XYZ file of C-alpha atoms in Angstrom:
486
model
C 23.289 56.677 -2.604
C 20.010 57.793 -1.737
C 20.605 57.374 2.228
C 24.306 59.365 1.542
C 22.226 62.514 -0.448
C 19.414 62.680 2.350
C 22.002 62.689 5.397
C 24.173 65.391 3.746
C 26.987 63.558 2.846
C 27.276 64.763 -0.762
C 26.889 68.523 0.653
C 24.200 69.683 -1.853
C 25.478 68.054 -5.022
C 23.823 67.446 -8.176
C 23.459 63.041 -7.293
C 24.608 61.649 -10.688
C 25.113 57.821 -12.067
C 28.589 59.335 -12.610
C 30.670 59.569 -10.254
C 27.884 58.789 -7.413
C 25.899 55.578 -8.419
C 29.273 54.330 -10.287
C 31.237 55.202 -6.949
C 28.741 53.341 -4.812
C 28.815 50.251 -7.537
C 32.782 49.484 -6.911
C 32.317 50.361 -3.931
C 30.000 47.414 -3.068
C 32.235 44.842 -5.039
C 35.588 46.266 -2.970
C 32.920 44.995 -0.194
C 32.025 42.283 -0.974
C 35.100 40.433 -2.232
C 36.663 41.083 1.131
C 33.872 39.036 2.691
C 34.972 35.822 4.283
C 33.507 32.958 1.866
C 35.174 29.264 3.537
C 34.615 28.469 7.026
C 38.120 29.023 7.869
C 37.501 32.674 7.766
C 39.983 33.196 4.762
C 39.207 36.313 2.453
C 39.080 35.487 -1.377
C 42.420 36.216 -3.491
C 39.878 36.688 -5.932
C 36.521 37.611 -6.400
C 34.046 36.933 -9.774
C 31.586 39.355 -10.907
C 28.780 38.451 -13.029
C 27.698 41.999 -15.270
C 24.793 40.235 -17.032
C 23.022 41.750 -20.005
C 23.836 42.587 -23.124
C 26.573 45.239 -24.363
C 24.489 47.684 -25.357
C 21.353 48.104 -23.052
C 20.898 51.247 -21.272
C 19.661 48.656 -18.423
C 23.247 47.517 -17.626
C 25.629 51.180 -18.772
C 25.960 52.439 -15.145
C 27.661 48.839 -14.171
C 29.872 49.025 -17.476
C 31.260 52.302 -16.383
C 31.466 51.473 -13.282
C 33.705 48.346 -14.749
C 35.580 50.893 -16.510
C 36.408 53.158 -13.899
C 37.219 49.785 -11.427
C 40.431 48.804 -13.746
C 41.616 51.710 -12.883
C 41.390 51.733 -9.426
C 42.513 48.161 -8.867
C 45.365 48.255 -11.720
C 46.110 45.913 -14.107
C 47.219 43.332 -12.653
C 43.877 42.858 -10.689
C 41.331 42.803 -13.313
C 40.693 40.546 -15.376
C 37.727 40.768 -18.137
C 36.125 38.041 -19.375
C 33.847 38.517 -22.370
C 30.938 35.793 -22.791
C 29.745 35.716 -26.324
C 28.060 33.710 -29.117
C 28.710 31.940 -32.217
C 26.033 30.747 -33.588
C 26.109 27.578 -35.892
C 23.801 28.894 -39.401
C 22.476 27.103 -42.084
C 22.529 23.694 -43.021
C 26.298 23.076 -43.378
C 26.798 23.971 -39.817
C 28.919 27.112 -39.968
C 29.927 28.787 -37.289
C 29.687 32.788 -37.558
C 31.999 34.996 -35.066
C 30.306 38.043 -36.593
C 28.348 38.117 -33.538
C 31.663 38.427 -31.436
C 33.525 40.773 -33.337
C 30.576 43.230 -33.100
C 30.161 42.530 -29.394
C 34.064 43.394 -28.813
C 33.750 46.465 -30.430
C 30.827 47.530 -28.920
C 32.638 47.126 -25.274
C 35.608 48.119 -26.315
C 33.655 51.510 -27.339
C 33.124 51.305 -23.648
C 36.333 51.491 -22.129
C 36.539 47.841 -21.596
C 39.289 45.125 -23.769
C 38.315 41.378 -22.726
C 41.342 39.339 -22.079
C 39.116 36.603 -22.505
C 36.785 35.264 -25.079
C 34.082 32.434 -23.619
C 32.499 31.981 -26.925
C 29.005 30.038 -26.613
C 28.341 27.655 -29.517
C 26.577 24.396 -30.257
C 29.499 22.837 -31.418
C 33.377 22.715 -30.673
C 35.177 25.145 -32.713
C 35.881 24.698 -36.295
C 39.587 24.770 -37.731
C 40.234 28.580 -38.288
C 37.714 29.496 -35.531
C 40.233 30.657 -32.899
C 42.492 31.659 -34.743
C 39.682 34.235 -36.467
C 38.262 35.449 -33.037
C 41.670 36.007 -32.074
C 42.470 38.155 -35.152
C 39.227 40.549 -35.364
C 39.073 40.645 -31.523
C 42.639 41.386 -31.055
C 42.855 38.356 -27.970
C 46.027 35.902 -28.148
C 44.250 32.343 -29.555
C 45.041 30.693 -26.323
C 42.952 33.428 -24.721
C 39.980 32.288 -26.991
C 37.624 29.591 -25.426
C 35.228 26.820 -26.595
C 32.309 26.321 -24.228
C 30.468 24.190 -26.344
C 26.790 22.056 -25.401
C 28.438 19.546 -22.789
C 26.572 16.805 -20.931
C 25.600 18.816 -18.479
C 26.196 22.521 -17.006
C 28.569 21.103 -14.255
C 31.215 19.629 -16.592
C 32.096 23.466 -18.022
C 34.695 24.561 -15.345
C 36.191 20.844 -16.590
C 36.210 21.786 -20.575
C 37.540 25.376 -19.500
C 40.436 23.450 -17.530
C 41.085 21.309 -20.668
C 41.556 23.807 -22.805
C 44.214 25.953 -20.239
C 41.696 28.546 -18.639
C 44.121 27.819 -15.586
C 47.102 28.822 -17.130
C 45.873 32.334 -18.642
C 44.492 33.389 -15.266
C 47.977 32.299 -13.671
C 49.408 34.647 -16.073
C 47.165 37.586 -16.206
C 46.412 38.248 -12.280
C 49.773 36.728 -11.274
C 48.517 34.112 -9.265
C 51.494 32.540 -9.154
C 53.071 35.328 -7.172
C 50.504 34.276 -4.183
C 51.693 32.218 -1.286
C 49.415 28.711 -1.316
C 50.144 26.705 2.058
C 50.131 22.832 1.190
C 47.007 22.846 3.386
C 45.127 25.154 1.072
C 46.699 23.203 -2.261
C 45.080 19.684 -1.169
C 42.072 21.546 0.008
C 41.673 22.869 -3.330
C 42.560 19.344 -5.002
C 40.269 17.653 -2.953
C 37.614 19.855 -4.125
C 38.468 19.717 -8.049
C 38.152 15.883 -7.588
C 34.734 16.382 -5.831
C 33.504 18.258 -8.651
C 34.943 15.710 -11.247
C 32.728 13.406 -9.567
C 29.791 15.025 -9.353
C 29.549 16.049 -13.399
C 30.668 12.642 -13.510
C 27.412 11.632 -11.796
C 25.624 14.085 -13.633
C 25.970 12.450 -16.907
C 25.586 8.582 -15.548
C 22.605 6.491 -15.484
C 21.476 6.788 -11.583
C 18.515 5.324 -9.863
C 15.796 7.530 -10.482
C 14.099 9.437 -7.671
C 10.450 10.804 -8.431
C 9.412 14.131 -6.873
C 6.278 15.901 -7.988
C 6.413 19.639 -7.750
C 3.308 21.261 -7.021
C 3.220 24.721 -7.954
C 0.902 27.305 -9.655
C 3.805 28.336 -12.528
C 4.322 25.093 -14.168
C 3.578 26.415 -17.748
C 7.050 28.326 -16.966
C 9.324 25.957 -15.016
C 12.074 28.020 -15.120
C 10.328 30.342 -12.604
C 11.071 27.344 -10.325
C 14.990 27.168 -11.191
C 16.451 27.445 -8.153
C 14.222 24.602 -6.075
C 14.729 22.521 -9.623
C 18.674 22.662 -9.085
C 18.576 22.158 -5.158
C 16.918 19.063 -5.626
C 19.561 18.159 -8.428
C 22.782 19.005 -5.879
C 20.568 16.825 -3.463
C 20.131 14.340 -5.825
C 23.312 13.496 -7.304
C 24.901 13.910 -3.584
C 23.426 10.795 -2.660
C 24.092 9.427 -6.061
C 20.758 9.918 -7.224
C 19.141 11.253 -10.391
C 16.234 13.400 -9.898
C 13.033 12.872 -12.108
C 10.659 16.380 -12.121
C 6.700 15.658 -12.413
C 5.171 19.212 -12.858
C 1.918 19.402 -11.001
C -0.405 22.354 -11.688
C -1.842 22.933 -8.326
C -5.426 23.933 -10.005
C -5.590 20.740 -11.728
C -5.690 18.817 -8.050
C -8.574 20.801 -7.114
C -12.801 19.627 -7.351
C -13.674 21.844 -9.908
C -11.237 20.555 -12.391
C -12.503 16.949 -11.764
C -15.797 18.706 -13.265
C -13.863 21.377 -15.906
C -11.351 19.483 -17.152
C -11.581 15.891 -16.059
C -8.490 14.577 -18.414
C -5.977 17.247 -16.628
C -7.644 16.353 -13.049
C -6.540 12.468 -13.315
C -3.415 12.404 -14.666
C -2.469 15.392 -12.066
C -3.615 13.076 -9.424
C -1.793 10.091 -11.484
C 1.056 12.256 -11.054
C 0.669 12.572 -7.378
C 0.104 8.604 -6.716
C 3.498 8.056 -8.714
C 5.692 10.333 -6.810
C 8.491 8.865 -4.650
C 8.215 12.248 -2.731
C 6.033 15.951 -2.960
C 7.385 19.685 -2.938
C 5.438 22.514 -2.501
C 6.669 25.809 -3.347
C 6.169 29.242 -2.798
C 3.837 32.109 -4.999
C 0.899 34.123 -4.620
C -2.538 34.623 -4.933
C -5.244 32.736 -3.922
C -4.961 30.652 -7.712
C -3.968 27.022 -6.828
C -3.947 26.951 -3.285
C -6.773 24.506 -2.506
C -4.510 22.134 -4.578
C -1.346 22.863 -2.666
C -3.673 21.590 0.548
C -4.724 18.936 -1.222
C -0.954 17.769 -1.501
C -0.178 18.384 1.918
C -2.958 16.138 2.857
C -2.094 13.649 0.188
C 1.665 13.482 1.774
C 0.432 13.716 5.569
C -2.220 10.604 4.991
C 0.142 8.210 2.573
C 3.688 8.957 4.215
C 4.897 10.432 1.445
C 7.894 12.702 2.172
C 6.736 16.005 1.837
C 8.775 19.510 1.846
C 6.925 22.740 1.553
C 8.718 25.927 0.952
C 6.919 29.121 1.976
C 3.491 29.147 1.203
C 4.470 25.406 1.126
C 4.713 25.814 4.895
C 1.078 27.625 5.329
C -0.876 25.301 3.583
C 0.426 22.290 5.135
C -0.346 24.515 8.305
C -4.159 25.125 6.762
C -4.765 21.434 5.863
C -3.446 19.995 9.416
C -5.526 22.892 11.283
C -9.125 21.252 9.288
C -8.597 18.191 8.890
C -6.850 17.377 12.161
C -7.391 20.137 14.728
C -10.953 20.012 13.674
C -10.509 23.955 12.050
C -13.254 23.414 9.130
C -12.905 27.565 8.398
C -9.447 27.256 8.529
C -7.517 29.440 6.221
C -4.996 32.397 5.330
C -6.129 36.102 5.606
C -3.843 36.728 2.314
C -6.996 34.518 1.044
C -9.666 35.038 3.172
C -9.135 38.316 5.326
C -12.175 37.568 7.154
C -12.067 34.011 7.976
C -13.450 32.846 11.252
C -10.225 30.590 11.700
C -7.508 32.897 10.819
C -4.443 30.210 10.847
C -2.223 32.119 8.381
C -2.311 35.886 8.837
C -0.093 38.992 8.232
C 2.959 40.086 9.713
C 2.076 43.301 12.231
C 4.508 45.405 11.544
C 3.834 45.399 7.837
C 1.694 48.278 6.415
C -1.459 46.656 4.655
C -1.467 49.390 2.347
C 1.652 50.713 1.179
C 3.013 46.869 -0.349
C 6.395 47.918 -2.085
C 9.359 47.177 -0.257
C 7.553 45.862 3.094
C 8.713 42.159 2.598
C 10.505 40.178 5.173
C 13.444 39.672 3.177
C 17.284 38.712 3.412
C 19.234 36.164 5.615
C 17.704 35.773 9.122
C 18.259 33.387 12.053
C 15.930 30.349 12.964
C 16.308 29.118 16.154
C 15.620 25.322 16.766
C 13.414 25.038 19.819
C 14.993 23.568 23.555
C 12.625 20.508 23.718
C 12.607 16.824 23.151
C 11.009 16.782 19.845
C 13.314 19.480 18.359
C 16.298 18.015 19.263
C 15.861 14.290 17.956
C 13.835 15.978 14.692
C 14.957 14.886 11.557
C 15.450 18.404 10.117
C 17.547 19.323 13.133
C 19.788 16.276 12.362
C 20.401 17.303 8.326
C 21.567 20.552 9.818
C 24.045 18.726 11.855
C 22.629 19.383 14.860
C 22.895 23.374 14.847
C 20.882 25.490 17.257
C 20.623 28.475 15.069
C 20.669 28.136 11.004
C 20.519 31.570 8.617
C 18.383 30.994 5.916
C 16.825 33.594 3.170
C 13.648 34.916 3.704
C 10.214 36.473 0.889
C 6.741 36.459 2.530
C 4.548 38.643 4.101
C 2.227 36.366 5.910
C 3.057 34.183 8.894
C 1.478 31.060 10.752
C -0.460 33.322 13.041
C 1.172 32.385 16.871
C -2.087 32.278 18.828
C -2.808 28.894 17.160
C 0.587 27.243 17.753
C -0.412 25.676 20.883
C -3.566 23.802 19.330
C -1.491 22.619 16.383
C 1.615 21.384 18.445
C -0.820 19.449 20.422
C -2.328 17.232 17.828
C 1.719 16.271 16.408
C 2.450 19.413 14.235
C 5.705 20.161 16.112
C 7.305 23.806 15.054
C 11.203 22.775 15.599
C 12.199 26.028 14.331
C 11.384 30.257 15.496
C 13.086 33.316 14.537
C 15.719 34.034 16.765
C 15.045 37.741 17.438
C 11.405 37.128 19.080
C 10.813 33.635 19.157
C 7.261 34.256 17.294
C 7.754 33.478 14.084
C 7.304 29.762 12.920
C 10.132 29.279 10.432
C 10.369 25.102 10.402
C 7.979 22.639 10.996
C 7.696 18.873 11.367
C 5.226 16.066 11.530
C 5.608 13.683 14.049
C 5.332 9.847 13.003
C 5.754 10.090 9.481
C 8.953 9.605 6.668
C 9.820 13.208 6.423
C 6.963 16.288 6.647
C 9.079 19.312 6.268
C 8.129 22.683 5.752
C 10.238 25.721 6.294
C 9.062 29.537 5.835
C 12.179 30.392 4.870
C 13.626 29.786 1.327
C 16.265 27.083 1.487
C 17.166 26.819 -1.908
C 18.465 29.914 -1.982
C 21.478 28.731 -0.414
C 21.982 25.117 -1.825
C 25.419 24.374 -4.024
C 26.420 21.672 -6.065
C 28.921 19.943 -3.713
C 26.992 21.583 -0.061
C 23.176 20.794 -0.435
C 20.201 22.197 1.326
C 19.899 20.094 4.213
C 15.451 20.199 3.874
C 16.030 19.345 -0.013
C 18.649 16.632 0.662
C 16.088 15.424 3.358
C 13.782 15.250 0.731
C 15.662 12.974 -1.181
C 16.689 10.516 1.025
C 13.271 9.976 2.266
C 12.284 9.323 -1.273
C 15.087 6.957 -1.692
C 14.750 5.404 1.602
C 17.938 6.092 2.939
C 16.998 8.686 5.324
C 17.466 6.411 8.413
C 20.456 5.339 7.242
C 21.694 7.919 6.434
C 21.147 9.953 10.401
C 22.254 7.109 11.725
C 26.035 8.040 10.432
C 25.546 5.171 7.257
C 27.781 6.048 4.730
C 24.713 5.949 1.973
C 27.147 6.646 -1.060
C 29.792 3.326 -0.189
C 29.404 1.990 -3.682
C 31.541 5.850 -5.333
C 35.179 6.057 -4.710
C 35.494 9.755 -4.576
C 33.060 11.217 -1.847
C 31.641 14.548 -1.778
C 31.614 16.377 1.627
C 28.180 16.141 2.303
């Protein structure tokens, strides 16, 4: 809207949230639900939108009205509302409240917008009378009113939505019916519902247990780690796994805690010596990092299988440049901006002091490299041999090129550069070892239940041992009946 006002295009115009930023917001979903999303190239019949927040906030009014207008636009019989609510279980008896709802409805319906659909949040199944209320005070037919209860896991909900007809009242409100479905795209799609069966299935069994210690510098809060926690889940259970999280705060791996706090120092290292495998994520500041090196070095010297994401790439960068190129200064300028072995430094064309917005951010390609190491690397092979991959990007500092050549030399091979200048590290790998990862890029951005990251599911079947089994075209899953397309 901004780029439209400054090149005219609104011809001196007051800019308003409504019609311009509300235009601009249906706009972009029109957009984006035309988008190609299979790799036949097929555009979506339908497209989900997620309006988060709460009815209410003044955070999330522009994209109600926006909402609001968009019925209109598309008609009827292409929009369908679905209203995500909770009913809370109170008191010792266990009674479940739809006060909650009912206030909720009213509030959006003050809004312009009726849900057709009530996904009521709750504890516990409904209660006899329970639908049948909601559907009264909300004015929503009962079998428009749906239980999503606490299930086993979060991957057996689209299963307790299909028990209880979600199928049928989305057949009957956007007419799917009225679509044409070739038989191709009818046992592509049952194919797929029996993958997922078997994955929540998985979810909920008692797998082998795989150990990976992640060792970040926000461990207090792991949910600031959520996406790498669920790519190594959909990696996990792929390979009929179950993952087991050890939280390692970077800080407590470091010298000084040994001195500070020598309880948290040994059982963060106990941690460490227990671990099937080692992750290192992204963050910043200089907080932690000497224990992120100290993990890299840990992996590199016992073979443990080691993925670093990020700055998970840099330090393993840092601690192969001292400890094996014979760089004792080595070290990041985002650290030290005056180190005498600048290893790590920032991207040129970013402007040191105006930070906002100057990111590398967004989907960009990686280009794997045109020599014998690349192309019989391990990471090279998850990706199933691809030359170029398009992975999501959030740094600002890069592994500086002018010391590539020293690095390569001693065994740290970088299989992967951007494609636009050939510069840029994006993937590395250790030679001789299990698996040593590390990409710049964030992979887990990308992963999905039934399609894992290829560097996470690495990950995992290094920790498992099955990685050599597994490139050399092993089925490592023969013991399931219903295979996911991994």
């Amino acid at each position: 809207v901004i780029d439209k006002e400054r090149r005219g295009d609104y011809l001196g115009k007051t800019v308003q949230v409504v019609p311009h930023i509300t235009n601009a917001i249906q706009d972009w979903v029109e957009r984006v639900g035309s988008m190609p999303t299979s790799e036949s190239g097929r555009i979506p019949d339908v497209c989900i939108v997620e309006l988060g927040g709460t009815v209410g906030d003044i955070e999330s009014a522009p994209f109600i009205e926006a909402m609001r207008q968009f019925q209109f636009r598309v008609g009827h019989d292409n929009f369908c509302l679905i209203h995500v609510s909770l009913v809370p279980v109170v008191g010792a008896v266990g009674e479940q409240k739809t006060k909650p709802t009912q206030a909720s409805v009213r509030d959006l319906r003050g809004l312009g917008l009726s849900p057709d659909i009530l996904a009521c949040r709750s504890a516990i199944p409904f209660a006899e009378g329970i639908r049948e209320k909601l559907s009264m005070f909300c004015q929503v037919s009962p079998k428009q009113v749906f239980s999503v209860h606490d299930c086993e896991s979060l991957y057996h909900v689209p299963i307790l939505l299909q028990q209880q007809g979600i199928i049928d009242v989305l057949n009957e409100r956007l007419k799917l019916k009225d679509l044409t479905i070739s038989s191709e795209m009818r046992a592509e799609g049952d194919s797929l519902w029996a993958q997922w069966r078997e994955f929540a299935r998985r979810r909920a069994r008692d797998l082998d247990e795989v150990t990976i210690a992640i060792v970040g510098k926000y461990t207090y809060l792991t949910d600031s780690y959520i996406s790498v926690v669920k790519a190594l889940e959909h990696a996990a259970l792929n390979i009929n796994r179950k993952v087991k999280l050890s939280w390692v705060e970077a800080s407590d791996l470091e010298e000084s805690s040994k001195h500070k706090d020598p309880l948290k120092y040994h059982e963060a290292w106990q941690q460490m010596c227990a671990a099937d495998g080692i992750l290192v994520p992204g963050g910043f500041g200089e907080r932690g990092v000497e224990g992120k090196v100290l993990a890299a070095k840990w992996a590199r010297e016992h073979n443990i299988p080691y993925l670093g994401i990020c700055l998970g790439l840099q330090v393993a960068v840092i601690e192969f440049a001292r400890n094996i190129c014979g760089m004792a200064n080595a070290h990041s300028t985002e650290f030290r901006e005056n180190c005498d072995e600048p290893v790590v430094v920032f991207m040129p064309e970013i402007d040191r002091t105006t930070m906002g917005g100057t990111m590398r951010l967004g989907s960009r390609p990686t280009k794997f490299q045109d020599s014998e190491f690349a192309r019989s690397s391990k990471i090279k092979k998850l990706y199933a041999g691809a030359d170029e991959v398009h992975e999501r990007h959030r740094h600002r500092y890069e592994v500086n090129p002018e010391k590539v050549k020293e690095l390569e030399a001693k065994g740290l091979h970088f299989v992967g550069r951007d494609a636009e200048t050939g510069e840029r590290m994006e993937i590395l790998e250790l030679a001789n070892h299990p698996y040593y990862v590390a990409a710049q890029y964030h992979p887990e951005y990308l992963t999905r239940p039934l399609n894992p990251s290829p560097p996470f599911l690495g990950l995992l079947l290094a920790a498992s041992g099955q990685l050599d089994a597994y490139l050399a075209g092993e089925d490592v899953t023969h013991e399931v009946d219903t295979k996911l397309k991994m």
